[in-house]
Amino acid sequence: MSECIQLSFAVCRIGIYTCFRALCCKGPPPPRPEYDLVCIGLSGSGKTSLLSQLCSESAENIVSTTGFSIKAVPFQNAILNVKELGGADNIRKYWSRYYQGSQGVIFVLDSASSEDDLETARNELHSALQHPQLCTLPFLILANHQDKPAARSVQEVCSCASFLPVCIYFLHTTDPLSLITLTSWLRTGLSFFFTVSTQTRNSPSPQKLSPLHSMQT
């Protein structure tokens, strides 16, 4: 009888120890995969402001990027390392030097820009799509400044890029629905890179996306 009791106590001790190890000695979670993206667009299109919002940084005293900067944008299942390149006239000619190693491209477009700037942005986007280091990567256009009076309509922006194999999201940077909503929109737009980059990594023949997407208030 005593042997049965001792055996029962032993089994209980083993069970308690196993539960303790599972609860208190759990190893660190597996590292999240990281993806390297390049963010381009003309100066003043809002690249720095948008990335600062994504990283929950203060929007005050933001200065346009003159060279390049790198921000880590965390997601639940991945981390996006976004390399932002300055968009001034004297910097754009050096963009291609920073393309190597990119797994996706974000192009920020000022939808309220002048016709000349819009044409310049369109040419820069077309050039990036044809670049050997980017031509097989997923592209995302963020049509920014939709809240401005001079902003072009969804139809106008889409017609401007209708022949391009890209995804487009429209952003209202001063929408009254709050910063949380804006950040949610931005994360929705960028989250497609997680899916596409995963598919590209597992595919021997990566392809660009073709559908256009619109996000509005």
PDB file of C-alpha atoms in Angstrom:
ATOM      1  CA  MET A   1       0.000   0.000   0.000  1.00  0.00           C
ATOM      2  CA  SER A   2       2.797   2.351   0.941  1.00  0.00           C
ATOM      3  CA  GLU A   3       4.529   1.585  -2.339  1.00  0.00           C
ATOM      4  CA  CYS A   4       1.399   2.658  -4.258  1.00  0.00           C
ATOM      5  CA  ILE A   5       1.266   5.901  -2.299  1.00  0.00           C
ATOM      6  CA  GLN A   6       4.940   6.592  -2.952  1.00  0.00           C
ATOM      7  CA  LEU A   7       4.468   5.844  -6.653  1.00  0.00           C
ATOM      8  CA  SER A   8       1.500   8.212  -6.782  1.00  0.00           C
ATOM      9  CA  PHE A   9       3.539  10.966  -5.127  1.00  0.00           C
ATOM     10  CA  ALA A  10       6.355  10.375  -7.611  1.00  0.00           C
ATOM     11  CA  VAL A  11       3.984  10.670 -10.561  1.00  0.00           C
ATOM     12  CA  CYS A  12       2.542  13.881  -9.090  1.00  0.00           C
ATOM     13  CA  ARG A  13       6.019  15.328  -8.602  1.00  0.00           C
ATOM     14  CA  ILE A  14       6.923  14.545 -12.205  1.00  0.00           C
ATOM     15  CA  GLY A  15       3.689  16.144 -13.414  1.00  0.00           C
ATOM     16  CA  ILE A  16       4.220  19.280 -11.322  1.00  0.00           C
ATOM     17  CA  TYR A  17       7.839  19.570 -12.487  1.00  0.00           C
ATOM     18  CA  THR A  18       6.789  19.185 -16.124  1.00  0.00           C
ATOM     19  CA  CYS A  19       4.150  21.909 -15.753  1.00  0.00           C
ATOM     20  CA  PHE A  20       6.669  24.165 -14.000  1.00  0.00           C
ATOM     21  CA  ARG A  21       9.186  23.746 -16.829  1.00  0.00           C
ATOM     22  CA  ALA A  22       6.503  24.447 -19.426  1.00  0.00           C
ATOM     23  CA  LEU A  23       5.328  27.629 -17.684  1.00  0.00           C
ATOM     24  CA  CYS A  24       8.517  29.099 -16.245  1.00  0.00           C
ATOM     25  CA  CYS A  25      11.333  27.755 -18.381  1.00  0.00           C
ATOM     26  CA  LYS A  26       9.841  28.330 -21.795  1.00  0.00           C
ATOM     27  CA  GLY A  27      12.461  29.252 -24.362  1.00  0.00           C
ATOM     28  CA  PRO A  28      12.413  32.496 -26.336  1.00  0.00           C
ATOM     29  CA  PRO A  29       9.967  32.704 -29.243  1.00  0.00           C
ATOM     30  CA  PRO A  30      11.402  31.989 -32.685  1.00  0.00           C
ATOM     31  CA  PRO A  31      12.746  35.097 -34.434  1.00  0.00           C
ATOM     32  CA  ARG A  32      10.400  36.829 -36.839  1.00  0.00           C
ATOM     33  CA  PRO A  33      11.481  36.804 -40.491  1.00  0.00           C
ATOM     34  CA  GLU A  34      12.831  40.104 -41.751  1.00  0.00           C
ATOM     35  CA  TYR A  35      12.302  41.622 -45.198  1.00  0.00           C
ATOM     36  CA  ASP A  36      14.274  44.462 -46.747  1.00  0.00           C
ATOM     37  CA  LEU A  37      12.252  47.071 -48.651  1.00  0.00           C
ATOM     38  CA  VAL A  38      13.298  50.238 -50.427  1.00  0.00           C
ATOM     39  CA  CYS A  39      11.048  53.319 -50.214  1.00  0.00           C
ATOM     40  CA  ILE A  40      11.344  55.893 -53.002  1.00  0.00           C
ATOM     41  CA  GLY A  41       9.408  58.905 -54.257  1.00  0.00           C
ATOM     42  CA  LEU A  42       9.913  62.575 -55.021  1.00  0.00           C
ATOM     43  CA  SER A  43      10.901  65.004 -52.288  1.00  0.00           C
ATOM     44  CA  GLY A  44       7.857  66.215 -50.363  1.00  0.00           C
ATOM     45  CA  SER A  45       5.703  63.199 -51.175  1.00  0.00           C
ATOM     46  CA  GLY A  46       5.524  62.257 -47.489  1.00  0.00           C
ATOM     47  CA  LYS A  47       7.847  59.260 -47.242  1.00  0.00           C
ATOM     48  CA  THR A  48       9.468  60.284 -43.966  1.00  0.00           C
ATOM     49  CA  SER A  49       6.170  61.238 -42.322  1.00  0.00           C
ATOM     50  CA  LEU A  50       4.459  57.977 -43.268  1.00  0.00           C
ATOM     51  CA  LEU A  51       7.320  55.811 -42.034  1.00  0.00           C
ATOM     52  CA  SER A  52       7.494  57.791 -38.803  1.00  0.00           C
ATOM     53  CA  GLN A  53       3.783  57.104 -38.253  1.00  0.00           C
ATOM     54  CA  LEU A  54       4.352  53.396 -38.788  1.00  0.00           C
ATOM     55  CA  CYS A  55       7.127  53.364 -36.197  1.00  0.00           C
ATOM     56  CA  SER A  56       4.980  55.344 -33.720  1.00  0.00           C
ATOM     57  CA  GLU A  57       7.436  58.230 -33.781  1.00  0.00           C
ATOM     58  CA  SER A  58       6.514  61.845 -33.184  1.00  0.00           C
ATOM     59  CA  ALA A  59       5.310  63.676 -36.291  1.00  0.00           C
ATOM     60  CA  GLU A  60       6.721  66.955 -35.019  1.00  0.00           C
ATOM     61  CA  ASN A  61       9.843  68.525 -36.506  1.00  0.00           C
ATOM     62  CA  ILE A  62      10.138  65.944 -39.278  1.00  0.00           C
ATOM     63  CA  VAL A  63      12.895  66.814 -41.759  1.00  0.00           C
ATOM     64  CA  SER A  64      12.969  65.448 -45.298  1.00  0.00           C
ATOM     65  CA  THR A  65      15.569  62.758 -45.860  1.00  0.00           C
ATOM     66  CA  THR A  66      18.545  64.100 -47.802  1.00  0.00           C
ATOM     67  CA  GLY A  67      20.460  60.848 -48.192  1.00  0.00           C
ATOM     68  CA  PHE A  68      18.887  57.674 -46.858  1.00  0.00           C
ATOM     69  CA  SER A  69      17.553  56.312 -43.593  1.00  0.00           C
ATOM     70  CA  ILE A  70      16.472  52.876 -42.392  1.00  0.00           C
ATOM     71  CA  LYS A  71      13.488  52.143 -40.173  1.00  0.00           C
ATOM     72  CA  ALA A  72      12.398  48.783 -38.776  1.00  0.00           C
ATOM     73  CA  VAL A  73       8.607  48.445 -39.034  1.00  0.00           C
ATOM     74  CA  PRO A  74       7.412  45.650 -36.709  1.00  0.00           C
ATOM     75  CA  PHE A  75       4.521  43.331 -37.533  1.00  0.00           C
ATOM     76  CA  GLN A  76       3.220  40.384 -35.540  1.00  0.00           C
ATOM     77  CA  ASN A  77       4.671  37.865 -37.983  1.00  0.00           C
ATOM     78  CA  ALA A  78       7.543  39.777 -39.575  1.00  0.00           C
ATOM     79  CA  ILE A  79       9.772  42.830 -39.455  1.00  0.00           C
ATOM     80  CA  LEU A  80      10.078  45.123 -42.462  1.00  0.00           C
ATOM     81  CA  ASN A  81      13.406  46.935 -42.721  1.00  0.00           C
ATOM     82  CA  VAL A  82      12.490  49.923 -44.878  1.00  0.00           C
ATOM     83  CA  LYS A  83      15.307  51.876 -46.505  1.00  0.00           C
ATOM     84  CA  GLU A  84      14.022  55.349 -47.394  1.00  0.00           C
ATOM     85  CA  LEU A  85      15.901  57.221 -50.130  1.00  0.00           C
ATOM     86  CA  GLY A  86      15.808  60.994 -50.472  1.00  0.00           C
ATOM     87  CA  GLY A  87      13.802  62.269 -53.437  1.00  0.00           C
ATOM     88  CA  ALA A  88      15.560  65.518 -54.365  1.00  0.00           C
ATOM     89  CA  ASP A  89      16.684  66.069 -57.962  1.00  0.00           C
ATOM     90  CA  ASN A  90      20.368  65.678 -57.119  1.00  0.00           C
ATOM     91  CA  ILE A  91      19.780  62.458 -55.149  1.00  0.00           C
ATOM     92  CA  ARG A  92      17.433  60.455 -57.383  1.00  0.00           C
ATOM     93  CA  LYS A  93      20.228  59.660 -59.829  1.00  0.00           C
ATOM     94  CA  TYR A  94      21.897  57.649 -57.045  1.00  0.00           C
ATOM     95  CA  TRP A  95      18.828  55.586 -56.122  1.00  0.00           C
ATOM     96  CA  SER A  96      19.993  52.514 -58.001  1.00  0.00           C
ATOM     97  CA  ARG A  97      23.074  52.235 -55.776  1.00  0.00           C
ATOM     98  CA  TYR A  98      20.802  51.277 -52.882  1.00  0.00           C
ATOM     99  CA  TYR A  99      18.557  48.766 -54.676  1.00  0.00           C
ATOM    100  CA  GLN A 100      20.702  45.698 -54.073  1.00  0.00           C
ATOM    101  CA  GLY A 101      19.215  43.241 -51.599  1.00  0.00           C
ATOM    102  CA  SER A 102      15.709  44.724 -51.721  1.00  0.00           C
ATOM    103  CA  GLN A 103      12.759  42.331 -51.531  1.00  0.00           C
ATOM    104  CA  GLY A 104      10.032  44.857 -52.309  1.00  0.00           C
ATOM    105  CA  VAL A 105       9.505  48.480 -53.330  1.00  0.00           C
ATOM    106  CA  ILE A 106       7.326  51.209 -51.818  1.00  0.00           C
ATOM    107  CA  PHE A 107       6.736  54.238 -54.046  1.00  0.00           C
ATOM    108  CA  VAL A 108       5.141  57.228 -52.314  1.00  0.00           C
ATOM    109  CA  LEU A 109       3.256  59.547 -54.668  1.00  0.00           C
ATOM    110  CA  ASP A 110       1.977  63.037 -53.845  1.00  0.00           C
ATOM    111  CA  SER A 111      -1.498  62.885 -55.373  1.00  0.00           C
ATOM    112  CA  ALA A 112      -1.819  66.685 -55.024  1.00  0.00           C
ATOM    113  CA  SER A 113       1.423  67.521 -56.839  1.00  0.00           C
ATOM    114  CA  SER A 114       1.753  69.619 -59.990  1.00  0.00           C
ATOM    115  CA  GLU A 115       1.409  68.044 -63.421  1.00  0.00           C
ATOM    116  CA  ASP A 116       5.167  68.335 -63.943  1.00  0.00           C
ATOM    117  CA  ASP A 117       5.954  66.610 -60.656  1.00  0.00           C
ATOM    118  CA  LEU A 118       3.382  63.906 -61.351  1.00  0.00           C
ATOM    119  CA  GLU A 119       4.990  63.220 -64.720  1.00  0.00           C
ATOM    120  CA  THR A 120       8.432  63.121 -63.076  1.00  0.00           C
ATOM    121  CA  ALA A 121       7.146  60.697 -60.448  1.00  0.00           C
ATOM    122  CA  ARG A 122       5.583  58.535 -63.130  1.00  0.00           C
ATOM    123  CA  ASN A 123       8.878  58.407 -65.042  1.00  0.00           C
ATOM    124  CA  GLU A 124      10.818  57.530 -61.896  1.00  0.00           C
ATOM    125  CA  LEU A 125       8.348  54.754 -61.081  1.00  0.00           C
ATOM    126  CA  HIS A 126       8.567  53.378 -64.607  1.00  0.00           C
ATOM    127  CA  SER A 127      12.371  53.470 -64.415  1.00  0.00           C
ATOM    128  CA  ALA A 128      12.329  51.586 -61.107  1.00  0.00           C
ATOM    129  CA  LEU A 129       9.989  48.936 -62.517  1.00  0.00           C
ATOM    130  CA  GLN A 130      12.426  48.316 -65.359  1.00  0.00           C
ATOM    131  CA  HIS A 131      15.562  48.204 -63.213  1.00  0.00           C
ATOM    132  CA  PRO A 132      17.191  44.737 -63.253  1.00  0.00           C
ATOM    133  CA  GLN A 133      17.383  44.579 -59.441  1.00  0.00           C
ATOM    134  CA  LEU A 134      13.732  45.557 -58.933  1.00  0.00           C
ATOM    135  CA  CYS A 135      11.837  44.284 -61.966  1.00  0.00           C
ATOM    136  CA  THR A 136      10.795  40.980 -60.326  1.00  0.00           C
ATOM    137  CA  LEU A 137       9.854  42.469 -56.949  1.00  0.00           C
ATOM    138  CA  PRO A 138       6.406  43.408 -55.587  1.00  0.00           C
ATOM    139  CA  PHE A 139       5.628  47.126 -55.907  1.00  0.00           C
ATOM    140  CA  LEU A 140       3.292  49.168 -53.716  1.00  0.00           C
ATOM    141  CA  ILE A 141       2.235  52.753 -54.507  1.00  0.00           C
ATOM    142  CA  LEU A 142       1.069  54.906 -51.604  1.00  0.00           C
ATOM    143  CA  ALA A 143      -0.933  57.767 -53.163  1.00  0.00           C
ATOM    144  CA  ASN A 144      -0.492  60.273 -50.361  1.00  0.00           C
ATOM    145  CA  HIS A 145      -2.125  63.634 -49.515  1.00  0.00           C
ATOM    146  CA  GLN A 146      -5.627  62.623 -50.592  1.00  0.00           C
ATOM    147  CA  ASP A 147      -6.931  65.077 -47.985  1.00  0.00           C
ATOM    148  CA  LYS A 148      -5.611  68.119 -49.885  1.00  0.00           C
ATOM    149  CA  PRO A 149      -8.021  70.131 -52.087  1.00  0.00           C
ATOM    150  CA  ALA A 150      -5.818  69.644 -55.153  1.00  0.00           C
ATOM    151  CA  ALA A 151      -5.604  65.879 -54.728  1.00  0.00           C
ATOM    152  CA  ARG A 152      -6.381  63.855 -57.813  1.00  0.00           C
ATOM    153  CA  SER A 153      -9.241  61.426 -57.730  1.00  0.00           C
ATOM    154  CA  VAL A 154      -8.840  57.692 -57.450  1.00  0.00           C
ATOM    155  CA  GLN A 155      -9.689  57.360 -61.124  1.00  0.00           C
ATOM    156  CA  GLU A 156      -7.037  59.899 -62.163  1.00  0.00           C
ATOM    157  CA  VAL A 157      -4.280  58.240 -60.174  1.00  0.00           C
ATOM    158  CA  CYS A 158      -5.276  54.789 -61.370  1.00  0.00           C
ATOM    159  CA  SER A 159      -5.385  55.911 -65.001  1.00  0.00           C
ATOM    160  CA  CYS A 160      -1.913  57.382 -64.600  1.00  0.00           C
ATOM    161  CA  ALA A 161      -0.573  53.987 -63.522  1.00  0.00           C
ATOM    162  CA  SER A 162      -3.106  51.730 -65.225  1.00  0.00           C
ATOM    163  CA  PHE A 163      -0.497  49.912 -67.293  1.00  0.00           C
ATOM    164  CA  LEU A 164       1.870  49.329 -64.387  1.00  0.00           C
ATOM    165  CA  PRO A 165       1.897  45.982 -62.498  1.00  0.00           C
ATOM    166  CA  VAL A 166       1.582  47.517 -59.040  1.00  0.00           C
ATOM    167  CA  CYS A 167      -0.770  47.782 -56.062  1.00  0.00           C
ATOM    168  CA  ILE A 168      -2.100  51.231 -55.130  1.00  0.00           C
ATOM    169  CA  TYR A 169      -3.389  52.473 -51.778  1.00  0.00           C
ATOM    170  CA  PHE A 170      -4.833  55.960 -51.251  1.00  0.00           C
ATOM    171  CA  LEU A 171      -4.034  57.727 -47.981  1.00  0.00           C
ATOM    172  CA  HIS A 172      -5.640  60.692 -46.192  1.00  0.00           C
ATOM    173  CA  THR A 173      -2.831  61.985 -43.983  1.00  0.00           C
ATOM    174  CA  THR A 174      -5.017  64.384 -41.925  1.00  0.00           C
ATOM    175  CA  ASP A 175      -8.210  62.370 -41.702  1.00  0.00           C
ATOM    176  CA  PRO A 176     -10.198  63.099 -38.507  1.00  0.00           C
ATOM    177  CA  LEU A 177     -10.671  59.399 -37.810  1.00  0.00           C
ATOM    178  CA  SER A 178      -7.445  59.568 -35.764  1.00  0.00           C
ATOM    179  CA  LEU A 179      -3.862  58.439 -36.027  1.00  0.00           C
ATOM    180  CA  ILE A 180      -4.853  54.879 -35.138  1.00  0.00           C
ATOM    181  CA  THR A 181      -6.944  54.589 -38.301  1.00  0.00           C
ATOM    182  CA  LEU A 182      -4.179  56.056 -40.447  1.00  0.00           C
ATOM    183  CA  THR A 183      -1.628  53.665 -39.006  1.00  0.00           C
ATOM    184  CA  SER A 184      -4.019  50.784 -39.622  1.00  0.00           C
ATOM    185  CA  TRP A 185      -4.328  51.810 -43.282  1.00  0.00           C
ATOM    186  CA  LEU A 186      -0.581  52.036 -43.682  1.00  0.00           C
ATOM    187  CA  ARG A 187      -0.010  48.667 -42.061  1.00  0.00           C
ATOM    188  CA  THR A 188      -2.673  47.132 -44.302  1.00  0.00           C
ATOM    189  CA  GLY A 189      -0.908  48.530 -47.335  1.00  0.00           C
ATOM    190  CA  LEU A 190       2.499  47.304 -46.258  1.00  0.00           C
ATOM    191  CA  SER A 191       1.336  43.949 -44.903  1.00  0.00           C
ATOM    192  CA  PHE A 192       0.864  42.644 -48.438  1.00  0.00           C
ATOM    193  CA  PHE A 193       4.662  42.595 -48.686  1.00  0.00           C
ATOM    194  CA  PHE A 194       4.775  39.954 -45.964  1.00  0.00           C
ATOM    195  CA  THR A 195       2.560  37.636 -47.994  1.00  0.00           C
ATOM    196  CA  VAL A 196       4.097  38.434 -51.367  1.00  0.00           C
ATOM    197  CA  SER A 197       7.685  38.262 -50.117  1.00  0.00           C
ATOM    198  CA  THR A 198       6.962  34.870 -48.562  1.00  0.00           C
ATOM    199  CA  GLN A 199       5.534  33.639 -51.856  1.00  0.00           C
ATOM    200  CA  THR A 200       8.484  35.102 -53.751  1.00  0.00           C
ATOM    201  CA  ARG A 201      10.976  33.460 -51.408  1.00  0.00           C
ATOM    202  CA  ASN A 202       9.345  30.065 -52.009  1.00  0.00           C
ATOM    203  CA  SER A 203       8.908  30.543 -55.758  1.00  0.00           C
ATOM    204  CA  PRO A 204      11.683  29.977 -58.319  1.00  0.00           C
ATOM    205  CA  SER A 205      10.042  32.505 -60.672  1.00  0.00           C
ATOM    206  CA  PRO A 206       8.868  35.585 -58.740  1.00  0.00           C
ATOM    207  CA  GLN A 207       6.277  37.756 -60.471  1.00  0.00           C
ATOM    208  CA  LYS A 208       4.933  41.268 -59.915  1.00  0.00           C
ATOM    209  CA  LEU A 209       1.352  41.768 -58.744  1.00  0.00           C
ATOM    210  CA  SER A 210      -1.267  43.183 -61.080  1.00  0.00           C
ATOM    211  CA  PRO A 211      -4.430  44.247 -59.160  1.00  0.00           C
ATOM    212  CA  LEU A 212      -5.078  47.829 -58.021  1.00  0.00           C
ATOM    213  CA  HIS A 213      -6.386  48.459 -54.520  1.00  0.00           C
ATOM    214  CA  SER A 214      -7.983  51.589 -53.082  1.00  0.00           C
ATOM    215  CA  MET A 215      -8.386  52.562 -49.438  1.00  0.00           C
ATOM    216  CA  GLN A 216     -10.501  55.639 -48.719  1.00  0.00           C
ATOM    217  CA  THR A 217     -12.505  57.241 -45.920  1.00  0.00           C
TER     218      THR A 217
END
